[in-house]
mmCIF file of C-alpha atoms in Angstrom:
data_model
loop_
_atom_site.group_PDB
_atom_site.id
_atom_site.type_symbol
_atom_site.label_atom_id
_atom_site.label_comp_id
_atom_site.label_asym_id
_atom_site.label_seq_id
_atom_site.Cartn_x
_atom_site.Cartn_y
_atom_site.Cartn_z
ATOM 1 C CA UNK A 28 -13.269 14.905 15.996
ATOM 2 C CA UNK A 29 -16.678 13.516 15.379
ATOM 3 C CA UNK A 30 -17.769 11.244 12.915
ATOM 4 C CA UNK A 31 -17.279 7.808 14.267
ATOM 5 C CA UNK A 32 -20.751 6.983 12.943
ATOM 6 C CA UNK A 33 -19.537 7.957 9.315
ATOM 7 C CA UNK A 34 -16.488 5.084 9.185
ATOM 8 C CA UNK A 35 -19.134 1.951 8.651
ATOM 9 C CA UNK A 36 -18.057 -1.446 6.431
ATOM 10 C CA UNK A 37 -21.893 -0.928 5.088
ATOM 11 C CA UNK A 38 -20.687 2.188 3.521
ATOM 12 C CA UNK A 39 -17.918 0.986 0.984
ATOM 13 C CA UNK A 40 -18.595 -1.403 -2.004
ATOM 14 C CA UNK A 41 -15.817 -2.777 -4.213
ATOM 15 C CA UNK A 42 -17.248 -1.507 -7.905
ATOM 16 C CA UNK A 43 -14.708 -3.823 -10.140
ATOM 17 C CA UNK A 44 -11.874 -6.326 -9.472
ATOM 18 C CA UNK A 45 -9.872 -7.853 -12.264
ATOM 19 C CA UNK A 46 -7.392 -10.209 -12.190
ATOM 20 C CA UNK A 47 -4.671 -10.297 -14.803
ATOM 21 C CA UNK A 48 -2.736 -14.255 -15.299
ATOM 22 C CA UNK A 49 -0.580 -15.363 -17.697
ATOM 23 C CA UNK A 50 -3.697 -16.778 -19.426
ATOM 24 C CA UNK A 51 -5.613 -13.872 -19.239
ATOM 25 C CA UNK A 52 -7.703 -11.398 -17.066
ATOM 26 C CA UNK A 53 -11.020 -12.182 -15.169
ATOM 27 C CA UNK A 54 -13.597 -10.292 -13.150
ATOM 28 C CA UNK A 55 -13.059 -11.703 -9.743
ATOM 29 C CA UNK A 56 -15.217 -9.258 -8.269
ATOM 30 C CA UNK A 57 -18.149 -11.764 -6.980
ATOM 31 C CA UNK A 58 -15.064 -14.355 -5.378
ATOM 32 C CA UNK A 59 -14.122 -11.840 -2.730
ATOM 33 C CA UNK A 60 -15.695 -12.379 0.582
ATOM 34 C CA UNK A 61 -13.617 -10.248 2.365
ATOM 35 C CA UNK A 62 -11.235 -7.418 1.957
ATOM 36 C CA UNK A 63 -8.640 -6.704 4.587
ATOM 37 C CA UNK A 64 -6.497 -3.642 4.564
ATOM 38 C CA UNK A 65 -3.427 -2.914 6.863
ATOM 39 C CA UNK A 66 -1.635 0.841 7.551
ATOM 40 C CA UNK A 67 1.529 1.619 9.290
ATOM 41 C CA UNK A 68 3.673 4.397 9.730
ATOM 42 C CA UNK A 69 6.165 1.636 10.329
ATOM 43 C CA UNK A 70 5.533 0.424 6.549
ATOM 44 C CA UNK A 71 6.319 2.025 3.274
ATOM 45 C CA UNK A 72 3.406 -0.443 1.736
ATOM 46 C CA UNK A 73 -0.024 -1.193 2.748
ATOM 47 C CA UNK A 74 -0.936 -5.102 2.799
ATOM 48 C CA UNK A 75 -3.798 -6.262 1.553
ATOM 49 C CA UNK A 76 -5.812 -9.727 1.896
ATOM 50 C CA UNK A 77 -8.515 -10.588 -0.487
ATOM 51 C CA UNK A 78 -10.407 -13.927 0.666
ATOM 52 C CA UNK A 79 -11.278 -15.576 -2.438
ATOM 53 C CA UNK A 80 -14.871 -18.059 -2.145
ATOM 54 C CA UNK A 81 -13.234 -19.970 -5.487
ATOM 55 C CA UNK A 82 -16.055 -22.109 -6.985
ATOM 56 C CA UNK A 83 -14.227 -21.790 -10.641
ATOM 57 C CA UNK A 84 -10.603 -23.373 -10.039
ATOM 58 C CA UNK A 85 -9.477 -20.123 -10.919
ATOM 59 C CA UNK A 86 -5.712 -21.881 -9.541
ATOM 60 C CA UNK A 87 -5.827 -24.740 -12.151
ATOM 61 C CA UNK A 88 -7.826 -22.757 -14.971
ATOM 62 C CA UNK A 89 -5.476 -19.539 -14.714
ATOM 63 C CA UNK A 90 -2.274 -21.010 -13.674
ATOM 64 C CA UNK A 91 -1.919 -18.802 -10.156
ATOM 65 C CA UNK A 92 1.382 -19.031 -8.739
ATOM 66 C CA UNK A 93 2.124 -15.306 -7.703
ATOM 67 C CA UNK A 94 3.158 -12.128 -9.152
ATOM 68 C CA UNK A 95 -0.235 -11.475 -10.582
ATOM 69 C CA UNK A 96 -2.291 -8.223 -10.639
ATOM 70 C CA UNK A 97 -5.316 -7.127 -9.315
ATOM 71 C CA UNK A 98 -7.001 -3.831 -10.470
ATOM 72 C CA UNK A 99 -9.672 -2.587 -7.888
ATOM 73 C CA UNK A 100 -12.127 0.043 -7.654
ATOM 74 C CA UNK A 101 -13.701 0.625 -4.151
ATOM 75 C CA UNK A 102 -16.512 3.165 -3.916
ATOM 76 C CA UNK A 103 -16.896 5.051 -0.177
ATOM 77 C CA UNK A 104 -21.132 6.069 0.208
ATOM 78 C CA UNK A 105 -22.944 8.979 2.553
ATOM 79 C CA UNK A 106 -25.755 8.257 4.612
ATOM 80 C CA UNK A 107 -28.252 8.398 1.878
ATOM 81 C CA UNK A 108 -25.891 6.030 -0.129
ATOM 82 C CA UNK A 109 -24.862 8.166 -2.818
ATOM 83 C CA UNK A 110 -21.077 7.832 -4.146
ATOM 84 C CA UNK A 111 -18.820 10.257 -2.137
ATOM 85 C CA UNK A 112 -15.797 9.094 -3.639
ATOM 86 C CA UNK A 113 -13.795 6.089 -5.496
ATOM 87 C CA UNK A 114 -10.118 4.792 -4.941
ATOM 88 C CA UNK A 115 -8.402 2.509 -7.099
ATOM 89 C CA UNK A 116 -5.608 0.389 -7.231
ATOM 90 C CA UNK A 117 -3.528 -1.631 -9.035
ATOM 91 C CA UNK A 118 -1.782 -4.770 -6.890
ATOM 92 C CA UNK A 119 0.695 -7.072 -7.048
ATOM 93 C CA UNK A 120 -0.235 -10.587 -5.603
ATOM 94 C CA UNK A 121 2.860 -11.712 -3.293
ATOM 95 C CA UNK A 122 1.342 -15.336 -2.077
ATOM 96 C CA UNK A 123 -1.337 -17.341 -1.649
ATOM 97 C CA UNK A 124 -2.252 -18.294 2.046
ATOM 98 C CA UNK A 125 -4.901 -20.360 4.252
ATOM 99 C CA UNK A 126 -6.482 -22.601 1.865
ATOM 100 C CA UNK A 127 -8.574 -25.017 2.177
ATOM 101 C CA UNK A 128 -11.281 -27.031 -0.165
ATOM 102 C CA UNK A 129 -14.737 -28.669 0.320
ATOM 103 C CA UNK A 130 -16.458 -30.576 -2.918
ATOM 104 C CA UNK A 131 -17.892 -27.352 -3.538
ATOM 105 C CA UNK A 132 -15.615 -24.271 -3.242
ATOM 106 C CA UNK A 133 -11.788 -23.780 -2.633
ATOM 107 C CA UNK A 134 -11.391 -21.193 0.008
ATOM 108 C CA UNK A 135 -7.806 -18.782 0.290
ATOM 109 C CA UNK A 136 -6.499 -15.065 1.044
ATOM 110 C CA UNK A 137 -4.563 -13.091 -1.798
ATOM 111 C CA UNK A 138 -2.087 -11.452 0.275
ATOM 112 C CA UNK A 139 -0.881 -8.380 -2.079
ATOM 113 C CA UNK A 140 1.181 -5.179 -2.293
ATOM 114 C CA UNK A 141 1.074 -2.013 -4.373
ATOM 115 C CA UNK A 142 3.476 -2.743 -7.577
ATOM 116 C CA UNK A 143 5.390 0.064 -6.951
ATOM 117 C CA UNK A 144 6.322 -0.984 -3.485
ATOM 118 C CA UNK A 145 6.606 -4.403 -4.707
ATOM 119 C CA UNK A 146 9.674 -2.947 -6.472
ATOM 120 C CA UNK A 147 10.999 -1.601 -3.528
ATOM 121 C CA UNK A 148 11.710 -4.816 -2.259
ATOM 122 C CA UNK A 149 12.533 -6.278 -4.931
ATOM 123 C CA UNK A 150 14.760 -4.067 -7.083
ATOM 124 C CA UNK A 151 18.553 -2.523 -5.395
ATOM 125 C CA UNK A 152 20.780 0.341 -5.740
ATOM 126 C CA UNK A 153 24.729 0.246 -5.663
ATOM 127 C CA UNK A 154 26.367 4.081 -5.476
ATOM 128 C CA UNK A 155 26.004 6.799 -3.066
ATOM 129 C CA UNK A 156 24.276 9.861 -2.653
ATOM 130 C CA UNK A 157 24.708 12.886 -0.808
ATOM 131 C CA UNK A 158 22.151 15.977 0.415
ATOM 132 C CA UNK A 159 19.856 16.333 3.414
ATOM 133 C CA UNK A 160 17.238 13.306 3.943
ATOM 134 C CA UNK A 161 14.450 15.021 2.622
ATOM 135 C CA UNK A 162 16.177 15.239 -0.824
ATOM 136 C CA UNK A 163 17.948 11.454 -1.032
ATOM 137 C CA UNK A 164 14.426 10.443 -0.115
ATOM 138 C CA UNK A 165 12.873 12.260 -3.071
ATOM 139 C CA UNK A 166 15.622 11.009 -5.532
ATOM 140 C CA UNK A 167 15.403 7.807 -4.671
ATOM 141 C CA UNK A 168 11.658 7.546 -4.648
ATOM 142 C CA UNK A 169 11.568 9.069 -8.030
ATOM 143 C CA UNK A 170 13.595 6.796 -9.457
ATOM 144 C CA UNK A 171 11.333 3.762 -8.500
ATOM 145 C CA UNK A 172 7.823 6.061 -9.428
ATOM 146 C CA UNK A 173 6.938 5.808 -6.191
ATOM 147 C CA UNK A 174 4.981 9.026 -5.351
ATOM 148 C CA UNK A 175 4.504 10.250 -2.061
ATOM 149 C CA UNK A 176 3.260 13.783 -0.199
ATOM 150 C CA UNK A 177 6.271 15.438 1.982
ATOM 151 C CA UNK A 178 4.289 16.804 4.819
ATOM 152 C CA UNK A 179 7.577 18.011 6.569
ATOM 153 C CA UNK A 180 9.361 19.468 7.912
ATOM 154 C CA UNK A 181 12.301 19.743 6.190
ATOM 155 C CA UNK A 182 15.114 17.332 7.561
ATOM 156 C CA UNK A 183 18.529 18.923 8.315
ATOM 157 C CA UNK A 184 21.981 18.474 8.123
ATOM 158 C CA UNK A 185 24.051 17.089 4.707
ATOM 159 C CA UNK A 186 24.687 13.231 4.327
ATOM 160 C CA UNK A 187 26.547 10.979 2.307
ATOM 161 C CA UNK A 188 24.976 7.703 1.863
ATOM 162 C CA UNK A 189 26.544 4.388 0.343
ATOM 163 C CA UNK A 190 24.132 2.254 -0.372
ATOM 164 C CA UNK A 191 25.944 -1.196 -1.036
ATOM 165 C CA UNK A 192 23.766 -3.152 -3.073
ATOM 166 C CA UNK A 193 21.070 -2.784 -1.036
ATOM 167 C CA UNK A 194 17.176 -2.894 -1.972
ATOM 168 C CA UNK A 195 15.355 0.458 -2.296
ATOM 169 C CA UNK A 196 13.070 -0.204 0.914
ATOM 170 C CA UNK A 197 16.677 -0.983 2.864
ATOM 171 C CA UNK A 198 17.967 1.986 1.377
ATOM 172 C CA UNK A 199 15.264 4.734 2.258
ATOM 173 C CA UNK A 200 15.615 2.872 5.912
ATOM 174 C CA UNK A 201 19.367 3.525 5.740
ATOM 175 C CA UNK A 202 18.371 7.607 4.901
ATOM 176 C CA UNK A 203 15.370 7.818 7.578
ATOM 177 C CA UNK A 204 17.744 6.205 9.826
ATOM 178 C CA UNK A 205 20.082 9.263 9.558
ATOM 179 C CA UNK A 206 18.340 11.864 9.130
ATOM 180 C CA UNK A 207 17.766 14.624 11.683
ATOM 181 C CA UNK A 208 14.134 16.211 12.006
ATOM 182 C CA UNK A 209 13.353 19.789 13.026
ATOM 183 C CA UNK A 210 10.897 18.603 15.405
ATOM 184 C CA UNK A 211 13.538 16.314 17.301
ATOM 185 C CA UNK A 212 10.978 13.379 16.067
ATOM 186 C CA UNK A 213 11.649 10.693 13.506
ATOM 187 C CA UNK A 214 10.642 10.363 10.259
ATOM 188 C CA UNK A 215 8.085 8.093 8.424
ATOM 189 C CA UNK A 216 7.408 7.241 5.231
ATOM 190 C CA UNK A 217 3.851 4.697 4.791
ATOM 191 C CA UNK A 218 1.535 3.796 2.354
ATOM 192 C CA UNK A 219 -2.651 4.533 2.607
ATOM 193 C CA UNK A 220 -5.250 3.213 1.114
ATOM 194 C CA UNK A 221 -7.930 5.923 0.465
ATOM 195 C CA UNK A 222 -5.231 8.840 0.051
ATOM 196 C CA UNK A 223 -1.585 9.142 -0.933
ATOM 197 C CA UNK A 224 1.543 7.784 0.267
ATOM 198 C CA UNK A 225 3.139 10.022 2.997
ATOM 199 C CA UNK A 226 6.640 11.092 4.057
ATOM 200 C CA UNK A 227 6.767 12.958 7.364
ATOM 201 C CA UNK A 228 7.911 13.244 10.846
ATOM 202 C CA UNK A 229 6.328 11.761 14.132
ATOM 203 C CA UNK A 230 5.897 15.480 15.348
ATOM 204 C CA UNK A 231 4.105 16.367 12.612
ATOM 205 C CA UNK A 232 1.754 13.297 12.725
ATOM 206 C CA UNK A 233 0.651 13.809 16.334
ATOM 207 C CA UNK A 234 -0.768 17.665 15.309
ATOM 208 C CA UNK A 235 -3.674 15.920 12.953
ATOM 209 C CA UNK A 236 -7.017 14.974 14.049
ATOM 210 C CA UNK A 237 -7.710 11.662 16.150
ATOM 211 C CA UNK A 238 -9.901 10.699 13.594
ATOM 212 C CA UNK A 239 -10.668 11.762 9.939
ATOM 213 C CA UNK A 240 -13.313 11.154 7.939
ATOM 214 C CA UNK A 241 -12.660 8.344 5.569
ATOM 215 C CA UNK A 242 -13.960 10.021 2.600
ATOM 216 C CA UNK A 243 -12.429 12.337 -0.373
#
């Protein structure tokens, strides 16, 4: 598929990003040097770096120490630079990493997680549940708000699951683990940053483009 010339870093801009503390919230939006973004099918969350240019202590004057939030807005833009699109986010800030200071400027990466898979790895199940994958998957994902697009197909075969105190990521790995696909593939359930979170099989995968456009 054509296009290559469309996906260009000069063609996003991050409109807003506010960060909330425990003393209170503050346009960080002209600290971020750099954003980076990583996908998987092998995840269930993107991760996400923002390298902070600190020349306001924000560490000492806002008390960082994790579990913050971020709320981001990032714009995508056409040739001509009009808006094609917006995505935004709300994160959860899981550590603090490669810092370093001058007299001027404390320099350091965000690294940070969608809340709701931040609660997958955080919060756990006890009981069992029975049904084909597809539908433990959907129970399970609706109990931790965690909305995703089931691109198929549809898994077969009945289980019963125990899920023995486990966390909710270890437990949809226990399900996809199990479950048998239509297409003789496996099945993967991953996080994205411009579109929705996805549950489907490898099969299914391989039929889309190469490339897409990275636009709504």
């Amino acid at each position: 598929m054509s296009g290559y010339d469309k996906v260009s870093a000069g063609r996003y801009t991050l409109a807003s990003a506010n960060l909330s503390t425990v003393v209170g919230t503050i346009d960080i939006k002209g600290l971020i040097a750099k954003i980076e973004v990583t996908e998987s099918i092998y995840s269930y969350y993107c991760v996400y770096h923002f390298i902070i240019v600190d020349g306001i202590n924000l560490f000492e004057n806002y008390q960082l120490s994790g579990n913050e939030i971020i709320n981001f807005t990032i714009e995508t833009k056409d040739a001509s630079n009009n808006t094609r699109g917006t995505v935004s986010k709300a994160l959860r800030i899981t550590g603090y990493k490669e810092y370093s200071r001058t007299s001027r400027a404390a320099s350091y990466a965000m690294e940070c997680m969608d809340i709701f898979c931040f609660d997958l790895i955080t919060k756990r199940i006890s009981r069992s549940m029975a049904g084909t994958c597809s539908v433990i998957m959907s129970k399970l994902a609706g109990e931790m708000f965690y909305n995703y697009t089931d691109l198929g197909p549809e898994s077969i075969g009945n289980h019963m699951v125990v899920f023995p105190n486990v966390t909710y990521s270890e437990a949809f790995e226990m399900v996809i683990t199990k479950a048998f696909c239509s297409d003789e593939s496996t099945y993967h359930l991953f996080d994205t940053l411009w579109h929705n979170k996805y549950f489907s099989s490898y099969g299914n995968l391989l039929k889309q483009p190469i490339l897409k456009e990275y636009f709504f």
